[in-house]
Amino acid sequence: MPPFDQENFDKINAALADELDMDLEPMDVQTGEGFVQTFQTTAGVIQFHLAPPGLPKFAVVEERAVIHEFCGVPVKYLCLDDLLSSKQAVARDKDADDILFLTIKKQNQQKS
């Protein structure tokens, strides 16, 4: 898991200084406040999930990540299995369509 120390948050905030109107902050482990932080950027919405449910340790998730280019920059995304696992673990009503879509996509990949 990447460090949740102020030095790491300072690096993220410096890298995104031109995009974020306020700093990303560490999650309050007592209250859970800051678990998900959402920002509007010129490229769209960016969310930071500081402790995503349903996922193994960060190193495992990172190793399985899928890389796609966004505006010429390689960006890591959750692999299909990890994205589906996380959405299933949360089980929010608004994720039901995503879970169905990802389940069908996974089944189709397994058939190929």
PDB file of N, CA and C in Angstrom:
ATOM      1  N   MET A   1       0.855  -1.171   0.000  1.00  0.00           N
ATOM      2  CA  MET A   1       0.000   0.000   0.000  1.00  0.00           C
ATOM      3  C   MET A   1       0.900   1.233   0.000  1.00  0.00           C
ATOM      4  N   PRO A   2       0.557   2.240  -0.807  1.00  0.00           N
ATOM      5  CA  PRO A   2       1.378   3.451  -0.779  1.00  0.00           C
ATOM      6  C   PRO A   2       1.260   4.113   0.591  1.00  0.00           C
ATOM      7  N   PRO A   3       2.294   4.816   0.986  1.00  0.00           N
ATOM      8  CA  PRO A   3       2.241   5.417   2.328  1.00  0.00           C
ATOM      9  C   PRO A   3       1.141   6.469   2.450  1.00  0.00           C
ATOM     10  N   PHE A   4       0.459   6.432   3.587  1.00  0.00           N
ATOM     11  CA  PHE A   4      -0.575   7.420   3.886  1.00  0.00           C
ATOM     12  C   PHE A   4       0.012   8.501   4.788  1.00  0.00           C
ATOM     13  N   ASP A   5       1.246   8.895   4.493  1.00  0.00           N
ATOM     14  CA  ASP A   5       1.873   9.922   5.308  1.00  0.00           C
ATOM     15  C   ASP A   5       1.783  11.275   4.607  1.00  0.00           C
ATOM     16  N   GLN A   6       2.050  12.318   5.347  1.00  0.00           N
ATOM     17  CA  GLN A   6       1.903  13.670   4.800  1.00  0.00           C
ATOM     18  C   GLN A   6       2.830  13.890   3.615  1.00  0.00           C
ATOM     19  N   GLU A   7       4.018  13.279   3.615  1.00  0.00           N
ATOM     20  CA  GLU A   7       4.952  13.440   2.497  1.00  0.00           C
ATOM     21  C   GLU A   7       4.339  12.954   1.183  1.00  0.00           C
ATOM     22  N   ASN A   8       3.647  11.822   1.222  1.00  0.00           N
ATOM     23  CA  ASN A   8       3.014  11.300   0.015  1.00  0.00           C
ATOM     24  C   ASN A   8       1.866  12.205  -0.434  1.00  0.00           C
ATOM     25  N   PHE A   9       1.082  12.682   0.510  1.00  0.00           N
ATOM     26  CA  PHE A   9      -0.007  13.594   0.154  1.00  0.00           C
ATOM     27  C   PHE A   9       0.549  14.901  -0.414  1.00  0.00           C
ATOM     28  N   ASP A  10       1.670  15.369   0.120  1.00  0.00           N
ATOM     29  CA  ASP A  10       2.308  16.578  -0.419  1.00  0.00           C
ATOM     30  C   ASP A  10       2.726  16.365  -1.870  1.00  0.00           C
ATOM     31  N   LYS A  11       3.245  15.182  -2.197  1.00  0.00           N
ATOM     32  CA  LYS A  11       3.645  14.872  -3.579  1.00  0.00           C
ATOM     33  C   LYS A  11       2.436  14.886  -4.514  1.00  0.00           C
ATOM     34  N   ILE A  12       1.344  14.258  -4.078  1.00  0.00           N
ATOM     35  CA  ILE A  12       0.120  14.233  -4.893  1.00  0.00           C
ATOM     36  C   ILE A  12      -0.399  15.652  -5.092  1.00  0.00           C
ATOM     37  N   ASN A  13      -0.451  16.413  -4.025  1.00  0.00           N
ATOM     38  CA  ASN A  13      -0.968  17.782  -4.115  1.00  0.00           C
ATOM     39  C   ASN A  13      -0.089  18.651  -5.002  1.00  0.00           C
ATOM     40  N   ALA A  14       1.221  18.471  -4.951  1.00  0.00           N
ATOM     41  CA  ALA A  14       2.125  19.246  -5.812  1.00  0.00           C
ATOM     42  C   ALA A  14       1.914  18.859  -7.276  1.00  0.00           C
ATOM     43  N   ALA A  15       1.764  17.566  -7.542  1.00  0.00           N
ATOM     44  CA  ALA A  15       1.581  17.102  -8.923  1.00  0.00           C
ATOM     45  C   ALA A  15       0.268  17.601  -9.516  1.00  0.00           C
ATOM     46  N   LEU A  16      -0.754  17.766  -8.683  1.00  0.00           N
ATOM     47  CA  LEU A  16      -2.081  18.161  -9.169  1.00  0.00           C
ATOM     48  C   LEU A  16      -2.451  19.590  -8.788  1.00  0.00           C
ATOM     49  N   ALA A  17      -1.466  20.378  -8.396  1.00  0.00           N
ATOM     50  CA  ALA A  17      -1.728  21.742  -7.903  1.00  0.00           C
ATOM     51  C   ALA A  17      -2.516  22.590  -8.889  1.00  0.00           C
ATOM     52  N   ASP A  18      -2.262  22.424 -10.182  1.00  0.00           N
ATOM     53  CA  ASP A  18      -2.961  23.235 -11.182  1.00  0.00           C
ATOM     54  C   ASP A  18      -4.386  22.747 -11.442  1.00  0.00           C
ATOM     55  N   GLU A  19      -4.727  21.567 -10.946  1.00  0.00           N
ATOM     56  CA  GLU A  19      -6.036  20.979 -11.222  1.00  0.00           C
ATOM     57  C   GLU A  19      -6.993  20.996 -10.028  1.00  0.00           C
ATOM     58  N   LEU A  20      -6.458  20.894  -8.828  1.00  0.00           N
ATOM     59  CA  LEU A  20      -7.319  20.790  -7.647  1.00  0.00           C
ATOM     60  C   LEU A  20      -7.496  22.143  -6.987  1.00  0.00           C
ATOM     61  N   ASP A  21      -8.714  22.448  -6.595  1.00  0.00           N
ATOM     62  CA  ASP A  21      -8.968  23.731  -5.941  1.00  0.00           C
ATOM     63  C   ASP A  21      -8.707  23.665  -4.438  1.00  0.00           C
ATOM     64  N   MET A  22      -8.439  22.473  -3.930  1.00  0.00           N
ATOM     65  CA  MET A  22      -8.057  22.280  -2.536  1.00  0.00           C
ATOM     66  C   MET A  22      -7.216  21.013  -2.464  1.00  0.00           C
ATOM     67  N   ASP A  23      -6.503  20.829  -1.377  1.00  0.00           N
ATOM     68  CA  ASP A  23      -5.601  19.690  -1.250  1.00  0.00           C
ATOM     69  C   ASP A  23      -6.334  18.397  -0.916  1.00  0.00           C
ATOM     70  N   LEU A  24      -5.793  17.297  -1.443  1.00  0.00           N
ATOM     71  CA  LEU A  24      -6.185  15.972  -1.005  1.00  0.00           C
ATOM     72  C   LEU A  24      -5.661  15.820   0.416  1.00  0.00           C
ATOM     73  N   GLU A  25      -6.472  15.262   1.302  1.00  0.00           N
ATOM     74  CA  GLU A  25      -6.088  15.140   2.706  1.00  0.00           C
ATOM     75  C   GLU A  25      -6.150  13.693   3.161  1.00  0.00           C
ATOM     76  N   PRO A  26      -5.322  13.329   4.139  1.00  0.00           N
ATOM     77  CA  PRO A  26      -5.386  11.966   4.672  1.00  0.00           C
ATOM     78  C   PRO A  26      -6.760  11.676   5.262  1.00  0.00           C
ATOM     79  N   MET A  27      -7.151  10.415   5.180  1.00  0.00           N
ATOM     80  CA  MET A  27      -8.415   9.986   5.769  1.00  0.00           C
ATOM     81  C   MET A  27      -8.298  10.005   7.290  1.00  0.00           C
ATOM     82  N   ASP A  28      -9.343  10.440   7.955  1.00  0.00           N
ATOM     83  CA  ASP A  28      -9.402  10.394   9.408  1.00  0.00           C
ATOM     84  C   ASP A  28      -9.758   8.957   9.802  1.00  0.00           C
ATOM     85  N   VAL A  29      -8.796   8.226  10.354  1.00  0.00           N
ATOM     86  CA  VAL A  29      -9.024   6.815  10.659  1.00  0.00           C
ATOM     87  C   VAL A  29     -10.056   6.609  11.757  1.00  0.00           C
ATOM     88  N   GLN A  30     -10.299   7.606  12.567  1.00  0.00           N
ATOM     89  CA  GLN A  30     -11.298   7.495  13.641  1.00  0.00           C
ATOM     90  C   GLN A  30     -12.723   7.625  13.111  1.00  0.00           C
ATOM     91  N   THR A  31     -12.931   8.565  12.182  1.00  0.00           N
ATOM     92  CA  THR A  31     -14.292   8.836  11.695  1.00  0.00           C
ATOM     93  C   THR A  31     -14.538   8.322  10.287  1.00  0.00           C
ATOM     94  N   GLY A  32     -13.464   8.024   9.536  1.00  0.00           N
ATOM     95  CA  GLY A  32     -13.616   7.624   8.140  1.00  0.00           C
ATOM     96  C   GLY A  32     -13.782   8.813   7.216  1.00  0.00           C
ATOM     97  N   GLU A  33     -13.795  10.026   7.763  1.00  0.00           N
ATOM     98  CA  GLU A  33     -13.944  11.218   6.942  1.00  0.00           C
ATOM     99  C   GLU A  33     -12.773  11.311   5.964  1.00  0.00           C
ATOM    100  N   GLY A  34     -13.091  11.612   4.722  1.00  0.00           N
ATOM    101  CA  GLY A  34     -12.059  11.712   3.691  1.00  0.00           C
ATOM    102  C   GLY A  34     -11.808  10.396   2.978  1.00  0.00           C
ATOM    103  N   PHE A  35     -12.631   9.367   3.258  1.00  0.00           N
ATOM    104  CA  PHE A  35     -12.491   8.059   2.623  1.00  0.00           C
ATOM    105  C   PHE A  35     -12.520   8.190   1.102  1.00  0.00           C
ATOM    106  N   VAL A  36     -13.478   8.965   0.596  1.00  0.00           N
ATOM    107  CA  VAL A  36     -13.559   9.263  -0.831  1.00  0.00           C
ATOM    108  C   VAL A  36     -13.517  10.776  -0.974  1.00  0.00           C
ATOM    109  N   GLN A  37     -12.608  11.244  -1.815  1.00  0.00           N
ATOM    110  CA  GLN A  37     -12.501  12.677  -2.076  1.00  0.00           C
ATOM    111  C   GLN A  37     -12.669  12.881  -3.589  1.00  0.00           C
ATOM    112  N   THR A  38     -13.578  13.754  -3.960  1.00  0.00           N
ATOM    113  CA  THR A  38     -13.927  13.978  -5.357  1.00  0.00           C
ATOM    114  C   THR A  38     -13.581  15.399  -5.755  1.00  0.00           C
ATOM    115  N   PHE A  39     -12.943  15.527  -6.926  1.00  0.00           N
ATOM    116  CA  PHE A  39     -12.533  16.835  -7.431  1.00  0.00           C
ATOM    117  C   PHE A  39     -12.933  16.964  -8.896  1.00  0.00           C
ATOM    118  N   GLN A  40     -13.326  18.148  -9.291  1.00  0.00           N
ATOM    119  CA  GLN A  40     -13.576  18.459 -10.700  1.00  0.00           C
ATOM    120  C   GLN A  40     -12.293  19.044 -11.266  1.00  0.00           C
ATOM    121  N   THR A  41     -11.819  18.496 -12.384  1.00  0.00           N
ATOM    122  CA  THR A  41     -10.613  19.006 -13.040  1.00  0.00           C
ATOM    123  C   THR A  41     -10.958  19.405 -14.465  1.00  0.00           C
ATOM    124  N   THR A  42     -10.014  19.993 -15.165  1.00  0.00           N
ATOM    125  CA  THR A  42     -10.256  20.359 -16.558  1.00  0.00           C
ATOM    126  C   THR A  42     -10.420  19.125 -17.434  1.00  0.00           C
ATOM    127  N   ALA A  43      -9.925  17.975 -16.989  1.00  0.00           N
ATOM    128  CA  ALA A  43     -10.047  16.729 -17.753  1.00  0.00           C
ATOM    129  C   ALA A  43     -11.254  15.903 -17.311  1.00  0.00           C
ATOM    130  N   GLY A  44     -11.960  16.338 -16.286  1.00  0.00           N
ATOM    131  CA  GLY A  44     -13.112  15.607 -15.785  1.00  0.00           C
ATOM    132  C   GLY A  44     -12.999  15.392 -14.289  1.00  0.00           C
ATOM    133  N   VAL A  45     -13.865  14.537 -13.774  1.00  0.00           N
ATOM    134  CA  VAL A  45     -13.910  14.268 -12.340  1.00  0.00           C
ATOM    135  C   VAL A  45     -12.820  13.261 -11.981  1.00  0.00           C
ATOM    136  N   ILE A  46     -12.146  13.513 -10.867  1.00  0.00           N
ATOM    137  CA  ILE A  46     -11.165  12.569 -10.341  1.00  0.00           C
ATOM    138  C   ILE A  46     -11.548  12.266  -8.903  1.00  0.00           C
ATOM    139  N   GLN A  47     -11.522  10.980  -8.564  1.00  0.00           N
ATOM    140  CA  GLN A  47     -11.843  10.567  -7.200  1.00  0.00           C
ATOM    141  C   GLN A  47     -10.664   9.814  -6.609  1.00  0.00           C
ATOM    142  N   PHE A  48     -10.434  10.061  -5.337  1.00  0.00           N
ATOM    143  CA  PHE A  48      -9.436   9.326  -4.576  1.00  0.00           C
ATOM    144  C   PHE A  48     -10.179   8.497  -3.540  1.00  0.00           C
ATOM    145  N   HIS A  49     -10.019   7.187  -3.627  1.00  0.00           N
ATOM    146  CA  HIS A  49     -10.592   6.263  -2.654  1.00  0.00           C
ATOM    147  C   HIS A  49      -9.424   5.785  -1.806  1.00  0.00           C
ATOM    148  N   LEU A  50      -9.378   6.199  -0.563  1.00  0.00           N
ATOM    149  CA  LEU A  50      -8.201   5.949   0.257  1.00  0.00           C
ATOM    150  C   LEU A  50      -8.169   4.560   0.887  1.00  0.00           C
ATOM    151  N   ALA A  51      -9.257   3.852   0.892  1.00  0.00           N
ATOM    152  CA  ALA A  51      -9.289   2.494   1.433  1.00  0.00           C
ATOM    153  C   ALA A  51     -10.408   1.710   0.746  1.00  0.00           C
ATOM    154  N   PRO A  52     -10.242   1.400  -0.541  1.00  0.00           N
ATOM    155  CA  PRO A  52     -11.329   0.746  -1.279  1.00  0.00           C
ATOM    156  C   PRO A  52     -11.646  -0.647  -0.730  1.00  0.00           C
ATOM    157  N   PRO A  53     -12.910  -0.938  -0.500  1.00  0.00           N
ATOM    158  CA  PRO A  53     -13.302  -2.254  -0.003  1.00  0.00           C
ATOM    159  C   PRO A  53     -13.209  -3.312  -1.103  1.00  0.00           C
ATOM    160  N   GLY A  54     -13.035  -4.550  -0.696  1.00  0.00           N
ATOM    161  CA  GLY A  54     -13.062  -5.665  -1.638  1.00  0.00           C
ATOM    162  C   GLY A  54     -11.785  -5.874  -2.417  1.00  0.00           C
ATOM    163  N   LEU A  55     -10.739  -5.139  -2.073  1.00  0.00           N
ATOM    164  CA  LEU A  55      -9.487  -5.256  -2.826  1.00  0.00           C
ATOM    165  C   LEU A  55      -8.372  -5.796  -1.938  1.00  0.00           C
ATOM    166  N   PRO A  56      -7.450  -6.557  -2.546  1.00  0.00           N
ATOM    167  CA  PRO A  56      -6.287  -7.014  -1.783  1.00  0.00           C
ATOM    168  C   PRO A  56      -5.320  -5.854  -1.551  1.00  0.00           C
ATOM    169  N   LYS A  57      -4.147  -6.149  -1.047  1.00  0.00           N
ATOM    170  CA  LYS A  57      -3.143  -5.118  -0.787  1.00  0.00           C
ATOM    171  C   LYS A  57      -2.805  -4.356  -2.060  1.00  0.00           C
ATOM    172  N   PHE A  58      -2.395  -3.098  -1.880  1.00  0.00           N
ATOM    173  CA  PHE A  58      -2.112  -2.212  -3.000  1.00  0.00           C
ATOM    174  C   PHE A  58      -1.140  -2.823  -3.996  1.00  0.00           C
ATOM    175  N   ALA A  59      -0.091  -3.490  -3.517  1.00  0.00           N
ATOM    176  CA  ALA A  59       0.922  -4.059  -4.414  1.00  0.00           C
ATOM    177  C   ALA A  59       0.298  -5.074  -5.376  1.00  0.00           C
ATOM    178  N   VAL A  60      -0.657  -5.853  -4.903  1.00  0.00           N
ATOM    179  CA  VAL A  60      -1.324  -6.841  -5.747  1.00  0.00           C
ATOM    180  C   VAL A  60      -2.196  -6.140  -6.781  1.00  0.00           C
ATOM    181  N   VAL A  61      -2.963  -5.157  -6.327  1.00  0.00           N
ATOM    182  CA  VAL A  61      -3.838  -4.399  -7.226  1.00  0.00           C
ATOM    183  C   VAL A  61      -3.007  -3.691  -8.299  1.00  0.00           C
ATOM    184  N   GLU A  62      -1.910  -3.090  -7.889  1.00  0.00           N
ATOM    185  CA  GLU A  62      -1.058  -2.375  -8.837  1.00  0.00           C
ATOM    186  C   GLU A  62      -0.452  -3.327  -9.867  1.00  0.00           C
ATOM    187  N   GLU A  63      -0.046  -4.499  -9.425  1.00  0.00           N
ATOM    188  CA  GLU A  63       0.544  -5.488 -10.337  1.00  0.00           C
ATOM    189  C   GLU A  63      -0.460  -5.931 -11.397  1.00  0.00           C
ATOM    190  N   ARG A  64      -1.734  -6.008 -11.038  1.00  0.00           N
ATOM    191  CA  ARG A  64      -2.779  -6.469 -11.965  1.00  0.00           C
ATOM    192  C   ARG A  64      -3.419  -5.328 -12.756  1.00  0.00           C
ATOM    193  N   ALA A  65      -3.013  -4.103 -12.478  1.00  0.00           N
ATOM    194  CA  ALA A  65      -3.636  -2.940 -13.117  1.00  0.00           C
ATOM    195  C   ALA A  65      -3.494  -2.995 -14.633  1.00  0.00           C
ATOM    196  N   VAL A  66      -4.456  -2.370 -15.288  1.00  0.00           N
ATOM    197  CA  VAL A  66      -4.460  -2.229 -16.738  1.00  0.00           C
ATOM    198  C   VAL A  66      -3.988  -0.811 -17.053  1.00  0.00           C
ATOM    199  N   ILE A  67      -3.144  -0.680 -18.051  1.00  0.00           N
ATOM    200  CA  ILE A  67      -2.623   0.645 -18.399  1.00  0.00           C
ATOM    201  C   ILE A  67      -3.191   1.081 -19.740  1.00  0.00           C
ATOM    202  N   HIS A  68      -3.788   2.269 -19.749  1.00  0.00           N
ATOM    203  CA  HIS A  68      -4.285   2.906 -20.968  1.00  0.00           C
ATOM    204  C   HIS A  68      -3.745   4.329 -20.994  1.00  0.00           C
ATOM    205  N   GLU A  69      -3.585   4.857 -22.183  1.00  0.00           N
ATOM    206  CA  GLU A  69      -3.124   6.237 -22.287  1.00  0.00           C
ATOM    207  C   GLU A  69      -4.302   7.199 -22.214  1.00  0.00           C
ATOM    208  N   PHE A  70      -4.097   8.270 -21.501  1.00  0.00           N
ATOM    209  CA  PHE A  70      -5.072   9.361 -21.405  1.00  0.00           C
ATOM    210  C   PHE A  70      -4.322  10.639 -21.731  1.00  0.00           C
ATOM    211  N   CYS A  71      -4.692  11.276 -22.824  1.00  0.00           N
ATOM    212  CA  CYS A  71      -4.014  12.497 -23.279  1.00  0.00           C
ATOM    213  C   CYS A  71      -2.502  12.271 -23.393  1.00  0.00           C
ATOM    214  N   GLY A  72      -2.125  11.096 -23.869  1.00  0.00           N
ATOM    215  CA  GLY A  72      -0.719  10.785 -24.068  1.00  0.00           C
ATOM    216  C   GLY A  72       0.024  10.349 -22.823  1.00  0.00           C
ATOM    217  N   VAL A  73      -0.677  10.218 -21.700  1.00  0.00           N
ATOM    218  CA  VAL A  73      -0.038   9.828 -20.441  1.00  0.00           C
ATOM    219  C   VAL A  73      -0.533   8.435 -20.050  1.00  0.00           C
ATOM    220  N   PRO A  74       0.372   7.487 -19.787  1.00  0.00           N
ATOM    221  CA  PRO A  74      -0.084   6.167 -19.338  1.00  0.00           C
ATOM    222  C   PRO A  74      -0.702   6.257 -17.942  1.00  0.00           C
ATOM    223  N   VAL A  75      -1.909   5.705 -17.803  1.00  0.00           N
ATOM    224  CA  VAL A  75      -2.644   5.751 -16.542  1.00  0.00           C
ATOM    225  C   VAL A  75      -3.030   4.330 -16.160  1.00  0.00           C
ATOM    226  N   LYS A  76      -2.821   3.977 -14.892  1.00  0.00           N
ATOM    227  CA  LYS A  76      -3.200   2.657 -14.398  1.00  0.00           C
ATOM    228  C   LYS A  76      -4.644   2.676 -13.917  1.00  0.00           C
ATOM    229  N   TYR A  77      -5.373   1.635 -14.305  1.00  0.00           N
ATOM    230  CA  TYR A  77      -6.760   1.454 -13.899  1.00  0.00           C
ATOM    231  C   TYR A  77      -6.897   0.086 -13.242  1.00  0.00           C
ATOM    232  N   LEU A  78      -7.909  -0.073 -12.408  1.00  0.00           N
ATOM    233  CA  LEU A  78      -8.191  -1.386 -11.846  1.00  0.00           C
ATOM    234  C   LEU A  78      -8.472  -2.376 -12.963  1.00  0.00           C
ATOM    235  N   CYS A  79      -7.978  -3.602 -12.816  1.00  0.00           N
ATOM    236  CA  CYS A  79      -8.331  -4.642 -13.769  1.00  0.00           C
ATOM    237  C   CYS A  79      -9.809  -4.992 -13.567  1.00  0.00           C
ATOM    238  N   LEU A  80     -10.367  -5.697 -14.522  1.00  0.00           N
ATOM    239  CA  LEU A  80     -11.792  -6.048 -14.487  1.00  0.00           C
ATOM    240  C   LEU A  80     -12.159  -6.770 -13.193  1.00  0.00           C
ATOM    241  N   ASP A  81     -11.364  -7.770 -12.800  1.00  0.00           N
ATOM    242  CA  ASP A  81     -11.683  -8.541 -11.598  1.00  0.00           C
ATOM    243  C   ASP A  81     -11.683  -7.666 -10.344  1.00  0.00           C
ATOM    244  N   ASP A  82     -10.699  -6.763 -10.227  1.00  0.00           N
ATOM    245  CA  ASP A  82     -10.624  -5.912  -9.041  1.00  0.00           C
ATOM    246  C   ASP A  82     -11.745  -4.883  -9.019  1.00  0.00           C
ATOM    247  N   LEU A  83     -12.084  -4.316 -10.177  1.00  0.00           N
ATOM    248  CA  LEU A  83     -13.177  -3.352 -10.229  1.00  0.00           C
ATOM    249  C   LEU A  83     -14.493  -4.019  -9.843  1.00  0.00           C
ATOM    250  N   LEU A  84     -14.736  -5.205 -10.390  1.00  0.00           N
ATOM    251  CA  LEU A  84     -15.957  -5.937 -10.065  1.00  0.00           C
ATOM    252  C   LEU A  84     -15.985  -6.312  -8.582  1.00  0.00           C
ATOM    253  N   SER A  85     -14.871  -6.799  -8.067  1.00  0.00           N
ATOM    254  CA  SER A  85     -14.796  -7.179  -6.653  1.00  0.00           C
ATOM    255  C   SER A  85     -15.087  -5.995  -5.738  1.00  0.00           C
ATOM    256  N   SER A  86     -14.537  -4.845  -6.062  1.00  0.00           N
ATOM    257  CA  SER A  86     -14.752  -3.657  -5.236  1.00  0.00           C
ATOM    258  C   SER A  86     -16.219  -3.217  -5.272  1.00  0.00           C
ATOM    259  N   LYS A  87     -16.801  -3.204  -6.456  1.00  0.00           N
ATOM    260  CA  LYS A  87     -18.209  -2.792  -6.565  1.00  0.00           C
ATOM    261  C   LYS A  87     -19.130  -3.777  -5.840  1.00  0.00           C
ATOM    262  N   GLN A  88     -18.810  -5.070  -5.926  1.00  0.00           N
ATOM    263  CA  GLN A  88     -19.618  -6.065  -5.229  1.00  0.00           C
ATOM    264  C   GLN A  88     -19.485  -5.919  -3.712  1.00  0.00           C
ATOM    265  N   ALA A  89     -18.298  -5.585  -3.240  1.00  0.00           N
ATOM    266  CA  ALA A  89     -18.076  -5.433  -1.803  1.00  0.00           C
ATOM    267  C   ALA A  89     -18.868  -4.262  -1.233  1.00  0.00           C
ATOM    268  N   VAL A  90     -18.976  -3.183  -2.020  1.00  0.00           N
ATOM    269  CA  VAL A  90     -19.723  -2.011  -1.565  1.00  0.00           C
ATOM    270  C   VAL A  90     -21.220  -2.241  -1.707  1.00  0.00           C
ATOM    271  N   ALA A  91     -21.613  -2.840  -2.834  1.00  0.00           N
ATOM    272  CA  ALA A  91     -23.011  -3.210  -3.096  1.00  0.00           C
ATOM    273  C   ALA A  91     -23.983  -2.044  -2.962  1.00  0.00           C
ATOM    274  N   ARG A  92     -23.599  -0.889  -3.508  1.00  0.00           N
ATOM    275  CA  ARG A  92     -24.516   0.261  -3.497  1.00  0.00           C
ATOM    276  C   ARG A  92     -25.541   0.078  -4.607  1.00  0.00           C
ATOM    277  N   ASP A  93     -26.735   0.597  -4.400  1.00  0.00           N
ATOM    278  CA  ASP A  93     -27.773   0.523  -5.430  1.00  0.00           C
ATOM    279  C   ASP A  93     -27.295   1.111  -6.746  1.00  0.00           C
ATOM    280  N   LYS A  94     -26.560   2.223  -6.670  1.00  0.00           N
ATOM    281  CA  LYS A  94     -26.131   2.885  -7.905  1.00  0.00           C
ATOM    282  C   LYS A  94     -25.074   2.086  -8.671  1.00  0.00           C
ATOM    283  N   ASP A  95     -24.496   1.044  -8.054  1.00  0.00           N
ATOM    284  CA  ASP A  95     -23.510   0.204  -8.731  1.00  0.00           C
ATOM    285  C   ASP A  95     -24.119  -1.039  -9.377  1.00  0.00           C
ATOM    286  N   ALA A  96     -25.404  -1.254  -9.194  1.00  0.00           N
ATOM    287  CA  ALA A  96     -26.035  -2.483  -9.686  1.00  0.00           C
ATOM    288  C   ALA A  96     -25.845  -2.659 -11.195  1.00  0.00           C
ATOM    289  N   ASP A  97     -26.053  -1.603 -11.962  1.00  0.00           N
ATOM    290  CA  ASP A  97     -25.880  -1.701 -13.417  1.00  0.00           C
ATOM    291  C   ASP A  97     -24.425  -1.974 -13.785  1.00  0.00           C
ATOM    292  N   ASP A  98     -23.500  -1.338 -13.057  1.00  0.00           N
ATOM    293  CA  ASP A  98     -22.075  -1.580 -13.304  1.00  0.00           C
ATOM    294  C   ASP A  98     -21.716  -3.034 -13.006  1.00  0.00           C
ATOM    295  N   ILE A  99     -22.235  -3.568 -11.908  1.00  0.00           N
ATOM    296  CA  ILE A  99     -21.940  -4.955 -11.528  1.00  0.00           C
ATOM    297  C   ILE A  99     -22.454  -5.902 -12.601  1.00  0.00           C
ATOM    298  N   LEU A 100     -23.663  -5.671 -13.087  1.00  0.00           N
ATOM    299  CA  LEU A 100     -24.222  -6.508 -14.152  1.00  0.00           C
ATOM    300  C   LEU A 100     -23.359  -6.416 -15.407  1.00  0.00           C
ATOM    301  N   PHE A 101     -23.022  -5.200 -15.828  1.00  0.00           N
ATOM    302  CA  PHE A 101     -22.201  -4.999 -17.020  1.00  0.00           C
ATOM    303  C   PHE A 101     -20.845  -5.694 -16.884  1.00  0.00           C
ATOM    304  N   LEU A 102     -20.186  -5.496 -15.747  1.00  0.00           N
ATOM    305  CA  LEU A 102     -18.855  -6.076 -15.544  1.00  0.00           C
ATOM    306  C   LEU A 102     -18.911  -7.598 -15.449  1.00  0.00           C
ATOM    307  N   THR A 103     -19.978  -8.123 -14.860  1.00  0.00           N
ATOM    308  CA  THR A 103     -20.152  -9.582 -14.781  1.00  0.00           C
ATOM    309  C   THR A 103     -20.302 -10.179 -16.169  1.00  0.00           C
ATOM    310  N   ILE A 104     -21.129  -9.554 -16.997  1.00  0.00           N
ATOM    311  CA  ILE A 104     -21.322 -10.043 -18.382  1.00  0.00           C
ATOM    312  C   ILE A 104     -20.012  -9.921 -19.160  1.00  0.00           C
ATOM    313  N   LYS A 105     -19.300  -8.811 -18.991  1.00  0.00           N
ATOM    314  CA  LYS A 105     -18.025  -8.615 -19.679  1.00  0.00           C
ATOM    315  C   LYS A 105     -17.032  -9.707 -19.275  1.00  0.00           C
ATOM    316  N   LYS A 106     -16.976 -10.019 -17.990  1.00  0.00           N
ATOM    317  CA  LYS A 106     -16.071 -11.062 -17.510  1.00  0.00           C
ATOM    318  C   LYS A 106     -16.457 -12.425 -18.092  1.00  0.00           C
ATOM    319  N   GLN A 107     -17.744 -12.720 -18.109  1.00  0.00           N
ATOM    320  CA  GLN A 107     -18.207 -13.993 -18.687  1.00  0.00           C
ATOM    321  C   GLN A 107     -17.845 -14.096 -20.161  1.00  0.00           C
ATOM    322  N   ASN A 108     -18.010 -12.999 -20.886  1.00  0.00           N
ATOM    323  CA  ASN A 108     -17.656 -12.999 -22.315  1.00  0.00           C
ATOM    324  C   ASN A 108     -16.160 -13.182 -22.529  1.00  0.00           C
ATOM    325  N   GLN A 109     -15.347 -12.605 -21.657  1.00  0.00           N
ATOM    326  CA  GLN A 109     -13.904 -12.781 -21.762  1.00  0.00           C
ATOM    327  C   GLN A 109     -13.514 -14.221 -21.487  1.00  0.00           C
ATOM    328  N   GLN A 110     -14.182 -14.861 -20.542  1.00  0.00           N
ATOM    329  CA  GLN A 110     -13.868 -16.247 -20.203  1.00  0.00           C
ATOM    330  C   GLN A 110     -14.240 -17.185 -21.330  1.00  0.00           C
ATOM    331  N   LYS A 111     -15.272 -16.829 -22.123  1.00  0.00           N
ATOM    332  CA  LYS A 111     -15.688 -17.650 -23.259  1.00  0.00           C
ATOM    333  C   LYS A 111     -14.719 -17.533 -24.424  1.00  0.00           C
ATOM    334  N   SER A 112     -14.014 -16.399 -24.500  1.00  0.00           N
ATOM    335  CA  SER A 112     -13.108 -16.156 -25.634  1.00  0.00           C
ATOM    336  C   SER A 112     -11.827 -16.941 -25.511  1.00  0.00           C
TER     337      SER A 112
END
